[in-house]
PDB file of C-alpha atoms in Angstrom:
ATOM      1  CA  MET W   1     128.245 -38.322-181.150  1.00 41.00           C
ATOM      2  CA  THR W   2     129.886 -37.853-177.848  1.00 42.00           C
ATOM      3  CA  LYS W   3     133.129 -39.436-176.155  1.00 44.00           C
ATOM      4  CA  ASN W   4     132.002 -42.130-174.191  1.00 50.00           C
ATOM      5  CA  GLN W   5     128.974 -43.556-176.161  1.00 80.00           C
ATOM      6  CA  PHE W   6     128.734 -47.321-176.712  1.00 88.00           C
ATOM      7  CA  ILE W   7     129.506 -48.633-179.695  1.00 93.00           C
ATOM      8  CA  VAL W   8     128.789 -52.063-178.764  1.00 95.00           C
ATOM      9  CA  ASN W   9     127.243 -53.101-176.587  1.00 95.00           C
ATOM     10  CA  ILE W  10     126.945 -56.598-175.239  1.00 96.00           C
ATOM     11  CA  LYS W  11     124.651 -58.322-172.384  1.00 96.00           C
ATOM     12  CA  ASN W  12     124.225 -62.056-171.476  1.00 96.00           C
ATOM     13  CA  LEU W  13     125.294 -63.425-174.652  1.00 96.00           C
ATOM     14  CA  ASN W  14     125.556 -67.196-175.592  1.00 95.00           C
ATOM     15  CA  GLN W  15     126.754 -68.796-178.915  1.00 94.00           C
ATOM     16  CA  TYR W  16     127.311 -72.860-180.231  1.00 92.00           C
ATOM     17  CA  PHE W  17     128.475 -75.079-182.666  1.00 87.00           C
ATOM     18  CA  GLY W  18     125.985 -77.213-184.385  1.00 79.00           C
ATOM     19  CA  HIS W  19     122.028 -77.356-184.194  1.00 72.00           C
ATOM     20  CA  THR W  20     121.469 -81.229-183.200  1.00 69.00           C
ATOM     21  CA  LYS W  21     121.447 -82.192-180.379  1.00 71.00           C
ATOM     22  CA  LEU W  22     125.312 -82.610-179.784  1.00 77.00           C
ATOM     23  CA  ARG W  23     125.446 -78.925-180.058  1.00 83.00           C
ATOM     24  CA  ASN W  24     128.761 -77.033-178.435  1.00 90.00           C
ATOM     25  CA  GLN W  25     128.446 -74.333-176.496  1.00 90.00           C
ATOM     26  CA  ILE W  26     131.657 -72.054-177.255  1.00 93.00           C
ATOM     27  CA  LEU W  27     131.021 -68.174-175.625  1.00 95.00           C
ATOM     28  CA  PHE W  28     128.767 -68.279-172.795  1.00 95.00           C
ATOM     29  CA  ASP W  29     127.488 -65.550-170.641  1.00 95.00           C
ATOM     30  CA  ILE W  30     129.766 -62.354-172.750  1.00 95.00           C
ATOM     31  CA  ASN W  31     128.487 -59.236-170.863  1.00 95.00           C
ATOM     32  CA  LEU W  32     131.015 -56.431-172.691  1.00 94.00           C
ATOM     33  CA  ALA W  33     130.696 -52.815-173.687  1.00 94.00           C
ATOM     34  CA  VAL W  34     133.080 -50.775-176.180  1.00 93.00           C
ATOM     35  CA  LYS W  35     133.464 -46.998-175.880  1.00 92.00           C
ATOM     36  CA  SER W  36     133.637 -44.794-178.785  1.00 89.00           C
ATOM     37  CA  GLY W  37     137.490 -43.752-179.276  1.00 89.00           C
ATOM     38  CA  GLU W  38     139.234 -46.451-177.543  1.00 92.00           C
ATOM     39  CA  ILE W  39     141.673 -49.187-177.904  1.00 93.00           C
ATOM     40  CA  MET W  40     140.730 -52.725-176.081  1.00 94.00           C
ATOM     41  CA  ILE W  41     143.245 -55.210-176.807  1.00 94.00           C
ATOM     42  CA  MET W  42     141.151 -58.865-175.664  1.00 94.00           C
ATOM     43  CA  THR W  43     143.604 -61.879-175.100  1.00 93.00           C
ATOM     44  CA  GLY W  44     143.251 -65.570-174.523  1.00 91.00           C
ATOM     45  CA  PRO W  45     144.516 -68.885-175.857  1.00 90.00           C
ATOM     46  CA  SER W  46     143.567 -70.051-179.596  1.00 87.00           C
ATOM     47  CA  GLY W  47     140.297 -71.891-178.579  1.00 88.00           C
ATOM     48  CA  SER W  48     139.463 -69.731-176.288  1.00 91.00           C
ATOM     49  CA  GLY W  49     136.480 -68.050-178.229  1.00 91.00           C
ATOM     50  CA  LYS W  50     138.146 -64.769-179.314  1.00 92.00           C
ATOM     51  CA  THR W  51     137.823 -64.911-183.281  1.00 90.00           C
ATOM     52  CA  THR W  52     134.268 -65.920-182.687  1.00 93.00           C
ATOM     53  CA  LEU W  53     132.829 -62.991-180.861  1.00 95.00           C
ATOM     54  CA  LEU W  54     135.044 -60.754-183.095  1.00 93.00           C
ATOM     55  CA  THR W  55     133.176 -62.312-185.907  1.00 93.00           C
ATOM     56  CA  LEU W  56     129.981 -61.770-184.005  1.00 95.00           C
ATOM     57  CA  ILE W  57     130.725 -57.892-183.497  1.00 95.00           C
ATOM     58  CA  GLY W  58     131.691 -57.908-186.479  1.00 94.00           C
ATOM     59  CA  ALA W  59     127.877 -58.911-187.763  1.00 94.00           C
ATOM     60  CA  LEU W  60     130.376 -61.740-189.755  1.00 92.00           C
ATOM     61  CA  ARG W  61     128.204 -64.231-188.191  1.00 91.00           C
ATOM     62  CA  SER W  62     124.421 -64.377-186.590  1.00 91.00           C
ATOM     63  CA  VAL W  63     124.093 -64.303-182.630  1.00 93.00           C
ATOM     64  CA  GLN W  64     121.973 -66.965-181.826  1.00 92.00           C
ATOM     65  CA  GLU W  65     120.937 -65.313-177.944  1.00 94.00           C
ATOM     66  CA  GLY W  66     121.252 -62.823-175.369  1.00 95.00           C
ATOM     67  CA  SER W  67     122.099 -59.237-176.839  1.00 96.00           C
ATOM     68  CA  LEU W  68     124.543 -57.838-179.666  1.00 96.00           C
ATOM     69  CA  LYS W  69     123.804 -53.954-179.891  1.00 95.00           C
ATOM     70  CA  PHE W  70     126.524 -52.376-182.276  1.00 95.00           C
ATOM     71  CA  LEU W  71     125.647 -48.541-181.837  1.00 93.00           C
ATOM     72  CA  ASP W  72     121.398 -49.028-180.884  1.00 91.00           C
ATOM     73  CA  GLN W  73     121.132 -51.569-183.182  1.00 92.00           C
ATOM     74  CA  GLU W  74     119.990 -55.384-181.891  1.00 95.00           C
ATOM     75  CA  LEU W  75     121.838 -57.840-184.541  1.00 94.00           C
ATOM     76  CA  CYS W  76     120.230 -61.054-182.318  1.00 94.00           C
ATOM     77  CA  GLY W  77     117.665 -62.158-184.771  1.00 91.00           C
ATOM     78  CA  ALA W  78     118.971 -58.903-187.456  1.00 93.00           C
ATOM     79  CA  SER W  79     118.646 -59.563-191.017  1.00 93.00           C
ATOM     80  CA  HIS W  80     121.009 -60.941-193.126  1.00 92.00           C
ATOM     81  CA  GLU W  81     120.409 -56.788-195.161  1.00 92.00           C
ATOM     82  CA  GLN W  82     120.508 -55.279-191.970  1.00 93.00           C
ATOM     83  CA  LEU W  83     124.378 -57.310-191.132  1.00 93.00           C
ATOM     84  CA  VAL W  84     124.874 -56.024-193.922  1.00 90.00           C
ATOM     85  CA  LYS W  85     124.402 -52.288-193.405  1.00 90.00           C
ATOM     86  CA  VAL W  86     126.540 -52.952-190.635  1.00 92.00           C
ATOM     87  CA  ARG W  87     129.516 -53.814-192.161  1.00 91.00           C
ATOM     88  CA  ARG W  88     129.488 -51.039-194.522  1.00 87.00           C
ATOM     89  CA  GLN W  89     130.583 -49.406-190.488  1.00 90.00           C
ATOM     90  CA  ILE W  90     133.416 -51.214-189.203  1.00 92.00           C
ATOM     91  CA  GLY W  91     136.595 -51.095-190.610  1.00 90.00           C
ATOM     92  CA  TYR W  92     138.150 -54.806-190.281  1.00 89.00           C
ATOM     93  CA  ILE W  93     142.124 -55.838-190.996  1.00 87.00           C
ATOM     94  CA  PHE W  94     143.333 -59.499-191.079  1.00 79.00           C
ATOM     95  CA  GLN W  95     146.802 -61.697-190.298  1.00 71.00           C
ATOM     96  CA  ALA W  96     146.360 -62.098-194.038  1.00 70.00           C
ATOM     97  CA  HIS W  97     146.034 -58.858-194.738  1.00 71.00           C
ATOM     98  CA  ASN W  98     143.896 -60.002-198.184  1.00 80.00           C
ATOM     99  CA  LEU W  99     145.326 -57.854-200.055  1.00 89.00           C
ATOM    100  CA  LEU W 100     143.666 -58.485-204.149  1.00 90.00           C
ATOM    101  CA  ASP W 101     146.996 -59.470-205.736  1.00 92.00           C
ATOM    102  CA  PHE W 102     145.853 -57.650-209.297  1.00 94.00           C
ATOM    103  CA  LEU W 103     145.170 -54.579-207.760  1.00 94.00           C
ATOM    104  CA  THR W 104     146.994 -51.494-206.794  1.00 96.00           C
ATOM    105  CA  ALA W 105     147.209 -50.469-203.138  1.00 95.00           C
ATOM    106  CA  ARG W 106     145.201 -47.666-204.020  1.00 95.00           C
ATOM    107  CA  GLN W 107     142.805 -49.705-206.813  1.00 94.00           C
ATOM    108  CA  ASN W 108     142.786 -52.693-202.523  1.00 94.00           C
ATOM    109  CA  VAL W 109     141.762 -49.185-200.708  1.00 93.00           C
ATOM    110  CA  GLN W 110     138.951 -47.423-202.877  1.00 93.00           C
ATOM    111  CA  MET W 111     137.511 -51.051-203.224  1.00 89.00           C
ATOM    112  CA  SER W 112     136.353 -50.328-199.632  1.00 86.00           C
ATOM    113  CA  LEU W 113     134.090 -47.348-200.385  1.00 87.00           C
ATOM    114  CA  GLU W 114     132.471 -48.895-203.252  1.00 81.00           C
ATOM    115  CA  LEU W 115     130.118 -50.310-201.024  1.00 74.00           C
ATOM    116  CA  HIS W 116     129.228 -46.956-200.342  1.00 75.00           C
ATOM    117  CA  LYS W 117     126.473 -46.096-203.457  1.00 74.00           C
ATOM    118  CA  ASN W 118     126.480 -42.386-202.466  1.00 81.00           C
ATOM    119  CA  ILE W 119     130.663 -41.484-203.054  1.00 83.00           C
ATOM    120  CA  PRO W 120     131.630 -40.753-207.046  1.00 85.00           C
ATOM    121  CA  LYS W 121     134.217 -43.066-208.292  1.00 87.00           C
ATOM    122  CA  TYR W 122     136.465 -39.136-208.222  1.00 88.00           C
ATOM    123  CA  GLU W 123     136.089 -38.603-205.464  1.00 90.00           C
ATOM    124  CA  ALA W 124     137.072 -42.842-203.588  1.00 89.00           C
ATOM    125  CA  ARG W 125     140.839 -42.342-205.693  1.00 92.00           C
ATOM    126  CA  ILE W 126     141.565 -39.134-203.819  1.00 92.00           C
ATOM    127  CA  GLN W 127     140.001 -40.403-200.630  1.00 92.00           C
ATOM    128  CA  SER W 128     141.925 -43.115-200.969  1.00 93.00           C
ATOM    129  CA  GLU W 129     145.223 -41.955-202.128  1.00 93.00           C
ATOM    130  CA  ALA W 130     144.853 -39.445-199.370  1.00 92.00           C
ATOM    131  CA  MET W 131     144.550 -42.331-196.846  1.00 90.00           C
ATOM    132  CA  LEU W 132     147.358 -43.879-198.385  1.00 93.00           C
ATOM    133  CA  GLN W 133     149.658 -41.373-197.528  1.00 90.00           C
ATOM    134  CA  ALA W 134     147.928 -40.830-193.872  1.00 87.00           C
ATOM    135  CA  VAL W 135     149.117 -44.448-193.479  1.00 86.00           C
ATOM    136  CA  LYS W 136     152.913 -43.358-195.244  1.00 87.00           C
ATOM    137  CA  LEU W 137     152.500 -44.662-198.651  1.00 91.00           C
ATOM    138  CA  GLY W 138     152.222 -42.190-200.538  1.00 91.00           C
ATOM    139  CA  ASN W 139     154.722 -43.205-202.768  1.00 93.00           C
ATOM    140  CA  ARG W 140     153.449 -46.531-203.476  1.00 93.00           C
ATOM    141  CA  VAL W 141     149.661 -45.595-204.233  1.00 95.00           C
ATOM    142  CA  ASN W 142     150.000 -47.712-207.886  1.00 96.00           C
ATOM    143  CA  TYR W 143     152.055 -50.621-206.852  1.00 95.00           C
ATOM    144  CA  TYR W 144     150.796 -54.497-206.665  1.00 96.00           C
ATOM    145  CA  PRO W 145     151.343 -56.219-203.395  1.00 94.00           C
ATOM    146  CA  SER W 146     153.912 -58.432-204.878  1.00 94.00           C
ATOM    147  CA  ASP W 147     156.181 -55.070-205.078  1.00 95.00           C
ATOM    148  CA  LEU W 148     154.638 -54.192-201.312  1.00 93.00           C
ATOM    149  CA  SER W 149     156.678 -54.955-197.776  1.00 90.00           C
ATOM    150  CA  GLY W 150     154.677 -57.519-195.800  1.00 87.00           C
ATOM    151  CA  GLY W 151     154.683 -54.579-192.985  1.00 86.00           C
ATOM    152  CA  GLN W 152     153.791 -52.106-196.041  1.00 90.00           C
ATOM    153  CA  LYS W 153     150.621 -54.182-197.158  1.00 90.00           C
ATOM    154  CA  GLN W 154     149.607 -54.533-193.273  1.00 87.00           C
ATOM    155  CA  ARG W 155     149.370 -50.881-193.747  1.00 88.00           C
ATOM    156  CA  VAL W 156     147.120 -50.956-197.013  1.00 92.00           C
ATOM    157  CA  ALA W 157     145.061 -53.241-195.391  1.00 90.00           C
ATOM    158  CA  ILE W 158     144.979 -50.048-192.332  1.00 88.00           C
ATOM    159  CA  ALA W 159     143.899 -47.619-194.722  1.00 90.00           C
ATOM    160  CA  ARG W 160     141.501 -49.793-196.169  1.00 91.00           C
ATOM    161  CA  ALA W 161     139.864 -50.380-192.700  1.00 90.00           C
ATOM    162  CA  LEU W 162     140.007 -46.571-192.125  1.00 88.00           C
ATOM    163  CA  VAL W 163     139.057 -44.928-195.220  1.00 90.00           C
ATOM    164  CA  SER W 164     135.108 -44.605-194.755  1.00 87.00           C
ATOM    165  CA  HIS W 165     135.805 -44.129-191.154  1.00 88.00           C
ATOM    166  CA  PRO W 166     133.959 -46.434-190.159  1.00 90.00           C
ATOM    167  CA  LYS W 167     132.757 -46.099-186.266  1.00 90.00           C
ATOM    168  CA  LEU W 168     134.501 -49.650-184.872  1.00 94.00           C
ATOM    169  CA  ILE W 169     138.298 -51.458-186.455  1.00 93.00           C
ATOM    170  CA  LEU W 170     138.048 -54.973-185.423  1.00 94.00           C
ATOM    171  CA  ALA W 171     141.374 -56.862-186.485  1.00 91.00           C
ATOM    172  CA  ASP W 172     142.491 -59.987-185.706  1.00 89.00           C
ATOM    173  CA  GLU W 173     146.407 -60.928-185.318  1.00 87.00           C
ATOM    174  CA  PRO W 174     147.322 -58.051-186.779  1.00 84.00           C
ATOM    175  CA  THR W 175     151.046 -58.414-185.638  1.00 83.00           C
ATOM    176  CA  ALA W 176     151.544 -62.107-186.101  1.00 82.00           C
ATOM    177  CA  ALA W 177     152.703 -62.345-189.823  1.00 76.00           C
ATOM    178  CA  LEU W 178     155.358 -59.513-188.535  1.00 78.00           C
ATOM    179  CA  ASP W 179     158.679 -58.420-187.267  1.00 82.00           C
ATOM    180  CA  SER W 180     159.351 -56.753-184.011  1.00 84.00           C
ATOM    181  CA  LYS W 181     159.671 -53.298-185.525  1.00 83.00           C
ATOM    182  CA  SER W 182     156.862 -53.458-188.709  1.00 80.00           C
ATOM    183  CA  GLY W 183     154.125 -54.040-185.429  1.00 82.00           C
ATOM    184  CA  ARG W 184     154.952 -51.691-183.586  1.00 85.00           C
ATOM    185  CA  ASP W 185     154.527 -49.703-186.896  1.00 83.00           C
ATOM    186  CA  VAL W 186     151.598 -51.311-187.470  1.00 82.00           C
ATOM    187  CA  VAL W 187     149.758 -50.594-184.421  1.00 86.00           C
ATOM    188  CA  ASN W 188     151.362 -46.734-183.770  1.00 86.00           C
ATOM    189  CA  LEU W 189     149.524 -46.305-186.783  1.00 83.00           C
ATOM    190  CA  MET W 190     146.114 -47.894-185.694  1.00 83.00           C
ATOM    191  CA  GLN W 191     146.928 -45.877-182.394  1.00 86.00           C
ATOM    192  CA  GLN W 192     146.885 -42.685-184.872  1.00 84.00           C
ATOM    193  CA  LEU W 193     144.828 -42.600-187.204  1.00 81.00           C
ATOM    194  CA  SER W 194     141.470 -44.220-184.165  1.00 81.00           C
ATOM    195  CA  LYS W 195     142.462 -41.252-181.778  1.00 84.00           C
ATOM    196  CA  GLU W 196     141.834 -38.561-185.343  1.00 84.00           C
ATOM    197  CA  GLN W 197     138.651 -40.484-186.716  1.00 84.00           C
ATOM    198  CA  ASN W 198     137.453 -40.887-182.776  1.00 88.00           C
ATOM    199  CA  CYS W 199     136.837 -44.877-183.669  1.00 90.00           C
ATOM    200  CA  ALA W 200     137.207 -47.470-181.424  1.00 93.00           C
ATOM    201  CA  ILE W 201     139.355 -50.857-181.846  1.00 94.00           C
ATOM    202  CA  LEU W 202     139.049 -54.101-180.633  1.00 95.00           C
ATOM    203  CA  ILE W 203     142.253 -55.898-181.170  1.00 93.00           C
ATOM    204  CA  VAL W 204     142.979 -60.018-181.128  1.00 93.00           C
ATOM    205  CA  THR W 205     146.347 -60.765-180.246  1.00 91.00           C
ATOM    206  CA  HIS W 206     148.802 -62.942-178.714  1.00 87.00           C
ATOM    207  CA  ASP W 207     151.765 -60.668-179.473  1.00 86.00           C
ATOM    208  CA  ASN W 208     152.708 -59.221-175.758  1.00 87.00           C
ATOM    209  CA  ARG W 209     154.165 -56.885-177.621  1.00 86.00           C
ATOM    210  CA  ILE W 210     151.167 -54.233-178.067  1.00 88.00           C
ATOM    211  CA  LEU W 211     149.901 -54.898-175.119  1.00 91.00           C
ATOM    212  CA  ASP W 212     150.873 -50.846-173.158  1.00 90.00           C
ATOM    213  CA  ILE W 213     149.214 -49.401-176.679  1.00 91.00           C
ATOM    214  CA  ALA W 214     145.263 -50.683-174.748  1.00 92.00           C
ATOM    215  CA  ASP W 215     142.721 -48.523-173.270  1.00 92.00           C
ATOM    216  CA  ARG W 216     141.559 -51.700-171.544  1.00 93.00           C
ATOM    217  CA  ILE W 217     142.826 -55.871-171.998  1.00 94.00           C
ATOM    218  CA  ILE W 218     140.336 -58.428-171.421  1.00 93.00           C
ATOM    219  CA  HIS W 219     140.533 -61.914-171.217  1.00 94.00           C
ATOM    220  CA  MET W 220     139.376 -65.050-172.843  1.00 94.00           C
ATOM    221  CA  GLU W 221     138.949 -69.083-171.842  1.00 94.00           C
ATOM    222  CA  ASP W 222     136.711 -71.342-172.734  1.00 93.00           C
ATOM    223  CA  GLY W 223     134.407 -69.169-174.314  1.00 94.00           C
ATOM    224  CA  ARG W 224     134.062 -66.686-171.000  1.00 94.00           C
ATOM    225  CA  LEU W 225     136.082 -63.763-169.951  1.00 92.00           C
ATOM    226  CA  ILE W 226     137.180 -63.997-166.942  1.00 86.00           C
ATOM    227  CA  LYS W 227     139.431 -60.727-165.894  1.00 69.00           C
ATOM    228  CA  GLU W 228     139.263 -57.270-167.620  1.00 69.00           C
ATOM    229  CA  VAL W 229     142.998 -55.284-166.610  1.00 60.00           C
ATOM    230  CA  SER W 230     142.948 -51.476-166.715  1.00 53.00           C
TER     231      SER W 230
END
């Protein structure tokens, strides 16, 4: 893969809510490309369509109109099975870390690898522990989420998102529940690991303290991409 290959390529994307005459348009004529290895931040007020666009890029809902390609595969009109395959190549990080309380840090990370049937269980365990080491939680491998701080939980979530070496990481408000130092630690870690793995990261955020890590910043309002800041 070349450094400048597009991971995501969106052209004339429109999306609607509802299927009756009362349906509302929520995304308008979106055109966007995300390159391998770049960090892009998407800003905009609540209700502007950021999370909707993120879920479409993440193959978590079906594209209704226009073109959205992930690694040259068209997602508009894709089957459920095709969307599931795409999701296996994407890592997700959310504001609520979404860890399972009854699993240890290592088991939470390993869950991500269990989607890949070709990885033996012992290998998945080794990779999960190595990834926790990379996010500086090597001494917390067997801790349960209830024994971890907010910043540590989010680092487990980052390890889970990156352990299968995805081509793209999607992060929705990853620092919103964290204090300033923990938030900075989390995004620095995402930045470092994305460069090491050459995966793209798209972050939706209201947190102005982390804008400096972006290669590009895009802004949404009322369902439209209205500007890009280099």
